[in-house]
Coordinates of C-alpha atoms and ligand atoms in Angstrom, one line a residue:
Chain A
M216 CA -63.9 -29.8 132.8
A217 CA -67.5 -28.6 133.3
I218 CA -69.0 -27.1 130.0
K219 CA -69.4 -23.5 130.5
K220 CA -72.4 -21.6 129.1
K221 CA -71.5 -19.1 126.6
R222 CA -73.3 -15.8 125.8
Y223 CA -71.9 -13.8 122.9
A224 CA -72.5 -10.0 122.7
L225 CA -70.9 -6.9 121.1
V226 CA -69.7 -3.9 122.9
I227 CA -69.8 -0.7 120.8
D228 CA -67.8 2.4 121.7
S229 CA -69.6 4.6 119.1
R230 CA -67.7 7.7 120.3
K231 CA -64.7 6.4 118.7
C232 CA -66.6 5.7 115.3
I233 CA -65.4 7.8 112.3
N234 CA -67.9 6.4 109.9
C235 CA -65.2 5.0 107.7
K236 CA -67.5 2.1 106.8
A237 CA -64.6 -0.5 106.9
C238 CA -67.0 -2.8 109.0
V239 CA -69.6 -2.5 106.3
V240 CA -67.3 -3.4 103.5
A241 CA -65.7 -6.1 105.6
C242 CA -69.0 -7.8 106.2
K243 CA -70.2 -7.6 102.6
A244 CA -67.0 -9.3 101.5
E245 CA -66.9 -11.9 104.2
N246 CA -70.6 -12.9 104.0
K247 CA -71.0 -12.3 100.2
V248 CA -74.0 -10.0 101.0
P249 CA -75.9 -9.3 97.8
V250 CA -75.7 -5.9 96.1
G251 CA -78.0 -3.4 97.8
N252 CA -78.3 -5.3 101.0
F253 CA -76.4 -4.7 104.3
R254 CA -75.9 -6.6 107.5
N255 CA -74.6 -3.7 109.4
R256 CA -74.9 0.1 109.1
I257 CA -73.8 3.3 110.6
N258 CA -76.5 5.6 111.9
E259 CA -75.8 9.1 111.6
E260 CA -77.4 11.6 114.1
R261 CA -76.9 15.4 113.6
K262 CA -77.7 17.9 116.3
G263 CA -77.7 21.7 116.3
E264 CA -76.4 24.1 113.7
Y265 CA -73.1 25.5 112.9
P266 CA -71.1 26.4 114.8
K267 CA -73.0 24.7 117.6
L268 CA -73.1 21.3 116.0
S269 CA -72.5 17.8 116.9
I270 CA -72.7 14.5 114.9
N271 CA -72.8 11.1 116.3
F272 CA -72.0 7.9 114.4
E273 CA -73.5 4.9 115.7
P274 CA -72.9 1.5 114.2
E275 CA -75.9 -1.0 114.3
Q276 CA -76.7 -4.5 113.2
C277 CA -78.6 -7.5 114.5
H278 CA -78.7 -7.2 118.4
H279 CA -78.8 -10.9 118.7
C280 CA -81.7 -10.3 121.3
A281 CA -81.9 -12.6 124.4
D282 CA -85.7 -13.0 123.7
P283 CA -85.8 -12.3 120.0
S284 CA -89.2 -11.4 118.5
C285 CA -88.1 -12.7 115.1
V286 CA -87.6 -16.2 116.4
R287 CA -90.9 -16.0 118.2
V288 CA -93.0 -15.2 115.2
C289 CA -91.3 -17.6 112.6
P290 CA -93.9 -20.1 111.5
T291 CA -91.3 -22.8 110.5
G292 CA -88.4 -22.6 113.1
A293 CA -86.2 -21.3 110.3
S294 CA -85.2 -18.4 112.6
W295 CA -83.5 -19.8 115.6
Q296 CA -81.3 -19.0 118.6
R297 CA -78.2 -21.0 119.5
K298 CA -77.3 -21.7 123.0
D299 CA -74.6 -19.2 122.9
G300 CA -77.2 -16.5 122.1
I301 CA -76.3 -16.1 118.3
V302 CA -79.6 -15.8 116.4
L303 CA -79.4 -17.4 112.8
V304 CA -81.6 -18.3 109.9
N305 CA -81.8 -21.7 108.6
Y306 CA -82.0 -21.0 104.9
D307 CA -83.5 -24.3 103.9
E308 CA -86.3 -24.0 106.2
C309 CA -87.1 -20.3 105.5
I310 CA -90.2 -19.8 103.2
G311 CA -89.7 -16.2 102.8
C312 CA -92.8 -15.1 104.5
R313 CA -90.8 -11.9 106.0
Y314 CA -92.8 -12.0 109.2
C315 CA -89.5 -11.9 111.1
M316 CA -88.6 -8.7 109.2
V317 CA -91.8 -7.1 110.3
A318 CA -91.2 -8.3 113.9
C319 CA -87.7 -7.1 114.4
P320 CA -87.9 -3.9 116.2
Y321 CA -84.2 -2.8 114.9
D322 CA -84.9 -3.6 111.3
A323 CA -81.8 -5.7 111.3
R324 CA -82.9 -8.2 108.6
Y325 CA -83.1 -8.0 104.8
F326 CA -84.7 -10.1 102.1
N327 CA -82.4 -11.9 99.7
E328 CA -84.4 -11.6 96.5
E329 CA -82.3 -14.1 94.7
E330 CA -82.7 -16.9 97.2
G331 CA -86.2 -15.8 98.5
V332 CA -85.0 -16.1 102.0
V333 CA -84.4 -13.8 104.8
D334 CA -80.9 -13.0 106.0
K335 CA -79.1 -10.9 108.5
C336 CA -75.9 -10.5 110.7
T337 CA -74.7 -13.9 112.1
F338 CA -72.0 -12.5 114.3
C339 CA -69.9 -14.4 111.8
S340 CA -70.7 -17.6 113.5
H341 CA -68.5 -19.5 110.9
R342 CA -65.5 -17.6 112.3
V343 CA -66.5 -17.5 115.9
D344 CA -66.9 -21.3 115.9
K345 CA -63.2 -21.6 114.9
G346 CA -62.2 -19.2 117.7
D347 CA -62.0 -16.1 115.5
I348 CA -63.8 -12.9 115.9
P349 CA -66.4 -11.4 113.5
A350 CA -65.0 -9.7 110.5
C351 CA -66.5 -6.2 111.3
V352 CA -64.7 -6.4 114.7
E353 CA -61.4 -7.6 113.2
T354 CA -61.3 -4.8 110.6
C355 CA -62.5 -1.8 112.6
P356 CA -59.5 0.7 112.5
S357 CA -60.5 2.7 115.5
K358 CA -61.3 -0.3 117.7
V359 CA -65.0 0.7 118.2
R360 CA -66.1 -2.9 118.5
V361 CA -65.4 -5.5 121.1
F362 CA -66.7 -9.0 120.6
G363 CA -66.9 -11.5 123.4
D364 CA -68.5 -13.9 125.7
L365 CA -70.4 -12.3 128.6
E366 CA -70.1 -15.4 130.7
D367 CA -66.2 -15.4 130.5
P368 CA -64.9 -13.2 133.5
T369 CA -61.4 -12.9 131.7
A370 CA -63.0 -11.5 128.5
R371 CA -62.5 -7.8 127.7
I372 CA -66.1 -7.2 127.2
H373 CA -66.6 -8.3 130.7
E374 CA -64.3 -5.8 131.9
L375 CA -65.7 -3.0 129.9
L376 CA -69.4 -3.6 130.9
S377 CA -68.3 -3.9 134.6
T378 CA -66.3 -0.7 134.6
R379 CA -68.0 1.6 132.0
R380 CA -71.5 3.1 131.6
Y381 CA -73.5 1.8 128.7
R382 CA -76.9 1.6 127.2
V383 CA -78.8 -0.7 125.0
K384 CA -81.1 0.6 122.2
E385 CA -84.9 0.7 123.0
P386 CA -84.9 -1.7 125.9
Q387 CA -88.8 -1.2 125.9
T388 CA -89.1 -3.5 123.1
G389 CA -88.7 -6.4 125.5
N390 CA -86.3 -8.2 123.1
G391 CA -83.2 -7.9 125.5
P392 CA -80.9 -6.5 122.8
Q393 CA -77.2 -7.6 123.2
L394 CA -75.4 -4.7 121.5
Y395 CA -73.9 -2.6 124.3
Y396 CA -73.1 1.0 123.5
L397 CA -70.6 2.6 125.8
L398 CA -71.4 6.1 126.9
Chain B
M32 CA -86.2 5.6 103.3
H33 CA -88.7 3.0 104.5
E34 CA -89.5 0.0 102.4
F35 CA -92.6 -2.2 103.0
N36 CA -91.8 -5.9 103.6
W37 CA -95.5 -6.7 103.4
G38 CA -97.4 -5.2 100.5
L39 CA -100.8 -5.3 98.8
L40 CA -101.0 -9.1 98.6
I41 CA -101.0 -9.3 102.4
V42 CA -103.8 -6.7 102.5
V43 CA -105.8 -8.7 100.0
Y44 CA -105.1 -11.9 101.9
L45 CA -106.3 -10.5 105.2
F46 CA -109.3 -9.0 103.5
L47 CA -110.3 -12.2 101.8
G48 CA -109.7 -14.3 104.9
G49 CA -111.8 -12.0 106.9
L50 CA -114.5 -12.0 104.2
S51 CA -114.8 -15.8 104.1
A52 CA -115.1 -15.9 108.0
G53 CA -117.8 -13.3 107.9
L54 CA -119.7 -15.0 105.1
F55 CA -119.6 -18.4 106.8
F56 CA -120.7 -16.7 110.0
A57 CA -123.7 -15.1 108.5
A58 CA -124.7 -18.2 106.4
G59 CA -124.4 -20.4 109.5
L60 CA -126.6 -17.9 111.5
A61 CA -129.2 -17.9 108.7
N62 CA -129.3 -21.6 108.8
Y63 CA -130.3 -21.6 112.5
L64 CA -133.0 -18.9 112.4
T65 CA -136.1 -21.1 111.9
V66 CA -139.9 -20.8 112.1
D67 CA -141.8 -23.8 112.7
D68 CA -138.6 -25.8 112.0
K69 CA -138.1 -24.3 108.6
P70 CA -135.3 -21.9 108.1
V71 CA -136.7 -18.6 107.2
Y72 CA -133.5 -17.5 105.7
A73 CA -132.7 -20.6 103.6
K74 CA -131.8 -18.7 100.6
V75 CA -129.4 -16.5 102.5
A76 CA -127.8 -19.6 104.0
R77 CA -127.4 -21.2 100.7
M78 CA -125.8 -18.3 99.1
G79 CA -123.5 -17.7 101.8
A80 CA -122.5 -21.5 101.9
L81 CA -121.7 -21.3 98.2
L82 CA -119.6 -18.3 98.5
A83 CA -117.9 -18.7 101.8
P84 CA -114.9 -21.0 100.9
W85 CA -113.8 -19.1 97.8
P86 CA -112.3 -15.8 99.1
V87 CA -110.1 -17.6 101.7
A88 CA -109.0 -20.2 99.2
I89 CA -108.0 -17.5 96.7
G90 CA -106.4 -15.5 99.6
S91 CA -104.3 -18.3 100.7
G92 CA -103.2 -19.0 97.1
L93 CA -102.2 -15.3 97.0
L94 CA -100.2 -15.6 100.2
I95 CA -98.3 -18.6 99.1
L96 CA -97.4 -16.8 95.8
D97 CA -96.1 -13.8 97.9
L98 CA -93.6 -16.1 99.8
G99 CA -90.0 -15.8 98.8
N100 CA -90.0 -19.6 98.2
W101 CA -93.7 -20.5 97.4
Y102 CA -92.9 -24.1 96.9
R103 CA -91.8 -24.5 100.4
F104 CA -95.1 -23.5 101.8
Y105 CA -95.7 -27.1 102.9
K106 CA -93.0 -26.5 105.5
L107 CA -95.6 -24.6 107.4
F108 CA -97.3 -27.8 108.0
L109 CA -94.2 -29.7 109.2
H110 CA -94.0 -27.6 112.1
F111 CA -96.4 -26.2 114.8
R112 CA -94.9 -23.3 116.6
W113 CA -97.5 -22.2 119.2
Q114 CA -95.8 -18.7 119.7
S115 CA -96.1 -17.8 116.0
P116 CA -99.5 -16.4 115.0
M117 CA -98.7 -17.3 111.4
S118 CA -98.1 -21.0 112.4
I119 CA -101.4 -21.3 114.3
G120 CA -103.2 -19.2 111.6
S121 CA -102.1 -21.6 108.8
Y122 CA -103.6 -24.6 110.6
L123 CA -106.7 -22.7 111.5
L124 CA -107.1 -21.4 107.9
T125 CA -106.7 -24.8 106.4
I126 CA -109.2 -26.4 108.7
F127 CA -111.7 -23.5 108.2
T128 CA -111.3 -23.8 104.4
L129 CA -112.1 -27.4 104.5
I130 CA -115.1 -27.1 106.7
A131 CA -116.3 -24.2 104.5
F132 CA -116.0 -26.4 101.4
V133 CA -117.9 -29.4 103.3
Y134 CA -120.5 -26.9 104.2
L135 CA -120.8 -25.8 100.6
F136 CA -121.2 -29.4 99.5
A137 CA -124.0 -29.9 102.1
W138 CA -125.9 -27.0 100.5
L139 CA -125.6 -28.2 96.8
K140 CA -128.9 -29.3 95.2
E141 CA -129.1 -32.9 94.2
D142 CA -128.7 -32.1 90.5
E143 CA -125.8 -29.8 91.1
R144 CA -124.2 -32.6 93.0
K145 CA -124.9 -35.2 90.3
W146 CA -123.5 -32.8 87.7
I147 CA -120.2 -32.2 89.6
F148 CA -119.7 -36.0 89.9
S149 CA -120.6 -36.7 86.4
K150 CA -117.5 -34.9 85.4
V151 CA -115.4 -37.2 87.6
P152 CA -114.1 -40.3 85.6
A153 CA -116.2 -43.3 86.4
T154 CA -113.0 -45.3 87.3
W155 CA -112.3 -43.1 90.3
K156 CA -114.4 -45.2 92.6
Q157 CA -113.2 -43.8 95.9
V158 CA -114.1 -40.3 94.8
H159 CA -117.6 -41.5 93.7
R160 CA -118.3 -42.7 97.3
L161 CA -118.3 -39.2 98.3
N162 CA -121.5 -38.6 96.2
V163 CA -123.7 -38.6 99.2
D164 CA -126.5 -36.3 100.3
I165 CA -125.3 -34.6 103.6
S166 CA -127.8 -31.9 103.7
S167 CA -129.1 -33.1 107.0
W168 CA -125.8 -32.3 108.5
R169 CA -125.9 -28.6 107.6
E170 CA -126.6 -27.5 111.3
K171 CA -123.9 -29.7 112.7
I172 CA -121.3 -28.5 110.2
A173 CA -122.3 -24.9 110.9
M174 CA -122.0 -25.5 114.6
V175 CA -118.5 -26.9 114.2
G176 CA -117.4 -24.2 111.6
F177 CA -118.7 -21.1 113.9
P178 CA -115.6 -21.2 116.2
F179 CA -113.3 -21.6 113.3
S180 CA -114.8 -18.8 111.5
I181 CA -114.6 -16.5 114.4
G182 CA -111.0 -17.8 114.9
V183 CA -110.1 -16.9 111.4
G184 CA -111.7 -13.4 111.8
I185 CA -109.6 -12.9 114.9
Y186 CA -106.4 -14.4 113.4
T187 CA -106.3 -11.9 110.7
G188 CA -106.0 -9.3 113.5
V189 CA -103.7 -11.2 115.8
L190 CA -101.2 -11.7 112.9
L191 CA -100.6 -7.9 113.1
G192 CA -101.5 -7.4 116.8
A193 CA -99.0 -10.0 118.2
V194 CA -96.0 -8.0 116.7
S195 CA -94.5 -6.3 119.7
A196 CA -92.2 -4.4 117.4
R197 CA -95.0 -2.3 115.8
P198 CA -96.8 -0.1 118.3
F199 CA -99.5 0.7 115.8
W200 CA -100.6 -3.0 115.9
N201 CA -99.6 -4.1 119.2
T202 CA -102.7 -3.3 121.2
N203 CA -105.2 -5.8 122.2
L204 CA -108.0 -4.1 120.3
V205 CA -106.8 -5.0 116.9
A206 CA -107.9 -8.5 117.0
Q207 CA -111.6 -7.5 117.8
M208 CA -111.5 -4.8 115.2
F209 CA -110.6 -7.0 112.5
L210 CA -113.1 -9.8 113.8
F211 CA -116.1 -7.3 113.5
S212 CA -114.9 -5.8 110.4
A213 CA -114.7 -9.4 109.0
L214 CA -118.1 -10.1 110.2
S215 CA -119.5 -6.9 108.8
S216 CA -117.8 -7.5 105.5
G217 CA -119.2 -10.9 105.2
S218 CA -122.9 -9.9 105.8
A219 CA -122.4 -7.0 103.3
A220 CA -120.9 -9.3 100.7
L221 CA -123.8 -11.7 101.2
L222 CA -126.3 -8.8 100.8
L223 CA -124.5 -7.7 97.6
A224 CA -124.5 -11.2 96.1
M225 CA -128.1 -11.7 96.7
L226 CA -129.0 -8.2 95.4
L227 CA -127.0 -8.9 92.2
D228 CA -128.6 -12.4 91.8
R229 CA -131.5 -11.5 89.4
K230 CA -132.8 -15.0 89.0
N231 CA -133.7 -15.3 92.6
P232 CA -134.7 -11.7 93.5
I233 CA -134.0 -11.0 97.3
E234 CA -136.9 -10.9 99.6
K235 CA -137.6 -8.0 101.9
H236 CA -137.2 -10.0 105.0
E237 CA -133.8 -11.3 103.8
T238 CA -132.5 -7.8 103.2
K239 CA -133.7 -6.6 106.5
F240 CA -131.9 -9.6 108.1
L241 CA -128.7 -8.8 106.4
V242 CA -128.9 -5.1 106.9
T243 CA -129.6 -5.7 110.6
L244 CA -126.7 -8.0 111.0
D245 CA -124.4 -5.5 109.3
V246 CA -125.6 -2.6 111.6
V247 CA -124.7 -4.8 114.7
F248 CA -121.4 -5.6 113.3
I249 CA -120.5 -2.1 112.2
S250 CA -121.5 -0.7 115.5
L251 CA -119.4 -3.1 117.4
E252 CA -116.6 -2.2 115.2
L253 CA -116.9 1.4 115.7
F254 CA -117.0 1.0 119.4
I255 CA -113.6 -0.9 119.1
I256 CA -112.0 1.7 116.9
L257 CA -112.9 4.7 119.0
P258 CA -111.4 3.2 122.1
Y259 CA -108.4 2.2 119.9
I260 CA -107.6 5.8 119.2
I261 CA -108.5 7.1 122.7
H262 CA -106.5 4.3 124.5
G263 CA -103.6 4.9 122.2
Q264 CA -103.6 8.6 123.0
L265 CA -103.4 7.7 126.6
S266 CA -100.7 5.1 126.2
S267 CA -96.9 5.1 126.1
Q268 CA -95.1 7.6 123.8
A269 CA -94.3 4.9 121.1
V270 CA -98.1 4.2 120.7
K271 CA -99.0 7.9 120.6
D272 CA -96.3 8.5 118.0
A273 CA -97.6 5.7 116.0
L274 CA -101.2 7.2 116.1
T275 CA -99.8 10.3 114.5
L276 CA -99.7 8.1 111.3
I277 CA -103.5 8.5 111.3
L278 CA -103.7 11.8 113.3
G279 CA -102.1 14.2 110.9
G280 CA -99.6 11.8 109.2
P281 CA -99.6 10.2 105.8
Y282 CA -102.6 7.8 106.5
T283 CA -104.9 10.6 108.0
V284 CA -107.2 11.2 105.0
V285 CA -107.5 7.5 103.9
F286 CA -108.4 6.7 107.6
W287 CA -110.8 9.4 108.6
V288 CA -112.4 10.3 105.1
F289 CA -112.3 7.1 103.1
F290 CA -112.4 4.4 105.8
L291 CA -114.1 5.8 108.9
F292 CA -116.5 8.1 107.0
L293 CA -117.3 6.6 103.6
G294 CA -116.5 3.0 104.7
L295 CA -118.2 2.9 108.1
L296 CA -120.4 5.8 108.9
V297 CA -122.1 6.5 105.6
P298 CA -123.1 2.8 105.4
L299 CA -124.2 2.7 108.9
A300 CA -126.3 5.8 108.4
I301 CA -127.9 4.3 105.2
E302 CA -128.7 1.0 107.0
V303 CA -130.1 2.6 110.1
Y304 CA -132.2 4.9 107.9
E305 CA -133.6 1.9 106.2
L306 CA -134.3 0.0 109.4
F307 CA -135.6 2.7 111.5
P308 CA -139.1 3.1 110.3
S309 CA -139.7 -0.6 110.4
I310 CA -138.4 -0.9 114.0
F311 CA -139.5 2.1 115.7
K312 CA -142.6 3.4 113.8
G313 CA -144.2 0.0 113.0
H314 CA -143.9 0.7 109.3
E315 CA -143.3 -2.0 106.9
F316 CA -139.5 -2.4 105.9
H317 CA -139.4 -1.0 102.3
G318 CA -135.8 -2.0 101.6
S319 CA -134.6 0.1 98.7
R320 CA -132.4 -1.9 96.4
R321 CA -130.2 1.0 95.5
M322 CA -129.6 2.0 99.2
A323 CA -128.7 -1.5 100.1
L324 CA -126.3 -1.9 97.1
T325 CA -124.5 1.4 98.1
A326 CA -124.2 0.4 101.7
A327 CA -123.0 -3.1 101.1
G328 CA -120.5 -1.8 98.5
L329 CA -119.1 0.8 100.8
V330 CA -118.8 -1.6 103.8
L331 CA -116.6 -3.9 101.5
F332 CA -114.7 -0.9 100.4
G333 CA -114.2 0.2 104.2
G334 CA -113.2 -3.3 105.1
F335 CA -110.6 -3.4 102.5
L336 CA -109.2 0.0 103.4
L337 CA -108.9 -1.1 107.2
R338 CA -106.5 -3.8 106.3
Y339 CA -104.7 -1.4 103.8
I340 CA -104.2 1.2 106.5
F341 CA -103.2 -1.3 109.2
V342 CA -100.7 -3.1 107.1
Y343 CA -99.0 -0.2 105.8
A344 CA -99.1 2.3 108.6
G345 CA -98.2 -0.5 111.2
Q346 CA -95.0 -1.3 109.3
V347 CA -94.0 2.3 109.5
S348 CA -94.6 2.5 113.1
S349 CA -91.6 1.8 115.3
F350 CA -89.9 2.4 118.6
H351 CA -86.9 4.3 117.1
R352 CA -87.5 5.7 113.7
M353 CA -90.8 7.6 114.2
G354 CA -88.9 10.7 114.6
L355 CA -88.3 10.7 110.8
L356 CA -91.9 11.2 110.0
R357 CA -92.1 14.5 111.5
Ligands
LIG68 S1 -82.2 -7.5 116.3 FE1 -84.0 -8.1 115.1 S2 -83.2 -9.8 113.8 FE2 -81.7 -9.5 115.5 S3 -82.2 -10.9 117.2 FE3 -83.2 -9.0 117.7 S4 -85.3 -9.2 116.7 FE4 -84.0 -10.8 115.8
LIG69 S1 -89.1 -15.3 106.4 FE1 -88.1 -17.2 107.0 S2 -87.1 -16.9 108.8 FE2 -88.5 -15.1 108.5 S3 -90.3 -15.7 109.6 FE3 -90.6 -16.4 107.6 S4 -89.9 -18.5 107.5 FE4 -89.1 -17.6 109.3

C-alpha cells in the first residue's frame, strides 16, 4: 500500500460555540498547561447595543500554519513542522529566546516560565499518533470542532470543506493557517 | 491585555550591538584617513578601537541572560538556520566581536600589551605566544571588519524587520534605519569618550571629523525615517494601523518629541551650527566643547529611544488586534 501524505487541520463551526470553555479546561488537563497559560482560547466579539446586539464566540489556538513563521525564525530548529503539518516545539532544543512568540501572527504561543521554554497547542499529537482525536475536539459538547486529515477523502473535515463556505483568519499573513472557520 | 515577549534587555542589546558596529566603523575610517602616510586621526582610531568590542560583548551577555534557558545558548552554534535572522546574527555578532577584540589588541601600546601578558601565568606558554606586535595589521583588520560592522548594524534592524507578523517592523526600511542610527551612535559615543578624556584633550580637527561623520549619518537616518512614515501611510491597512502607534497612539510623544526632535533634530542642528562657519564662510572651526557634549549625549539618547520605540511598538502591532488600540 502506498504511504499516503497526511495534512491535519481543524474545522471550527464557531456559530455553534456557546463559550462553555470545556475545550480550554480539557486542554489544560490533558497537556498539564501551567497555571495562567492557555493553549486555546475563545475570542469574544460583541456588536451593536441592546436590543440590536450580537455576540460571537470564536475558538482559537495554534493554526498549525502551512508556512509557519514561528518555524522560520527559530534559530535552533526547536520549532519544527512534522510531515503531517503539525507544528511542534522540541523542548530540549528550545533556548527560550521567544523569537517565535514575537513572530507568530496569531499569538498562539506562551512562555513556560518554569521550564524556560516556549509551548503551544500540539494538536494533541500524542493522541493523534494513537489514532485518537485532540482533547478539545473530543470534549466539545456542541460539536464545534472537527479534526481530521485534509488528504483523506473519506474524512468528515473533507466533506465540510467541500460543501460549506469557510474562512481562515488573516490570510494576508502569508502563513497559510489551517484552522477553518465555517460561515 | 498585551504582554511584551521582548523587553528592555532586548532594547539594550540592540542598542549596544549597534553602538559597537558604529564605533568600529568610525575607528576604522579614522585609521584610513592619512596625510603623508600618517593617520591624521590616530587618536580617534585608537580610542574607537579600544572601545568597540565592549558594548557588543556586554550586550550579547545580556541577551544570553534574557533567554529562558541561558545555559543552552551554545545551541545557537550547533545549528545554522539561514531563514532565521537570529541564527545568522549570532554568527555575525560572534565573528564581529572577535575581530573587534583583535583590532583592540592591534592598537595596544607596547607597554600595555606587556602589562596584560605579565598577568598571565608564565606556565601558559601557548598564551604567551600571542604576545606579538600586530600594529602593522591595523589597516587589514579594519578592512576585514568593515563589512562585519555594517552587517551587525543591519542585523539589529533585520531581526525586527524580517518578522512578517508585525506590520510596524516588516518594511524594508527598518534595516537601514537601524544601520544609520548605529553608525551615528558610534561616532557620537566616540566623540563623547574623547571629550571626556581629560588626559588627552581632543583636538579641533578631531572634533570636526567626528561631528561631520555624525551629521552625515543623522541626515541619512532622517531620510529613512521620513519615507518610513510616508510609505507606511501609503501602504496596506495593517501597516497604516501599525503607524497609528506613533501617529496619535501611545508612542507618539516619545517618538516625535523625545526621539525625533530631541534625539535627532536638535543634535543635528547643533552640529550643523558648529560646522557651518568653517565650511561655508571659511572661518576656523571653533568647536565648543559644551555643544559637542550636548549633541553627542542627545544622539546616544535618541539611538536608544529608537530601539525602545521599535521593540515595544512593534510587538503591539499586529494583523488582527490593532482594533483594540482605538
Ligand atoms: S499559529 Fe503561530 S505558532 Fe501556530 S504554526 Fe502558525 S505561526 Fe506557528
Ligand atoms: S523560543 Fe525556543 S522555539 Fe522559540 S524561537 Fe527561540 S529557540 Fe525556537
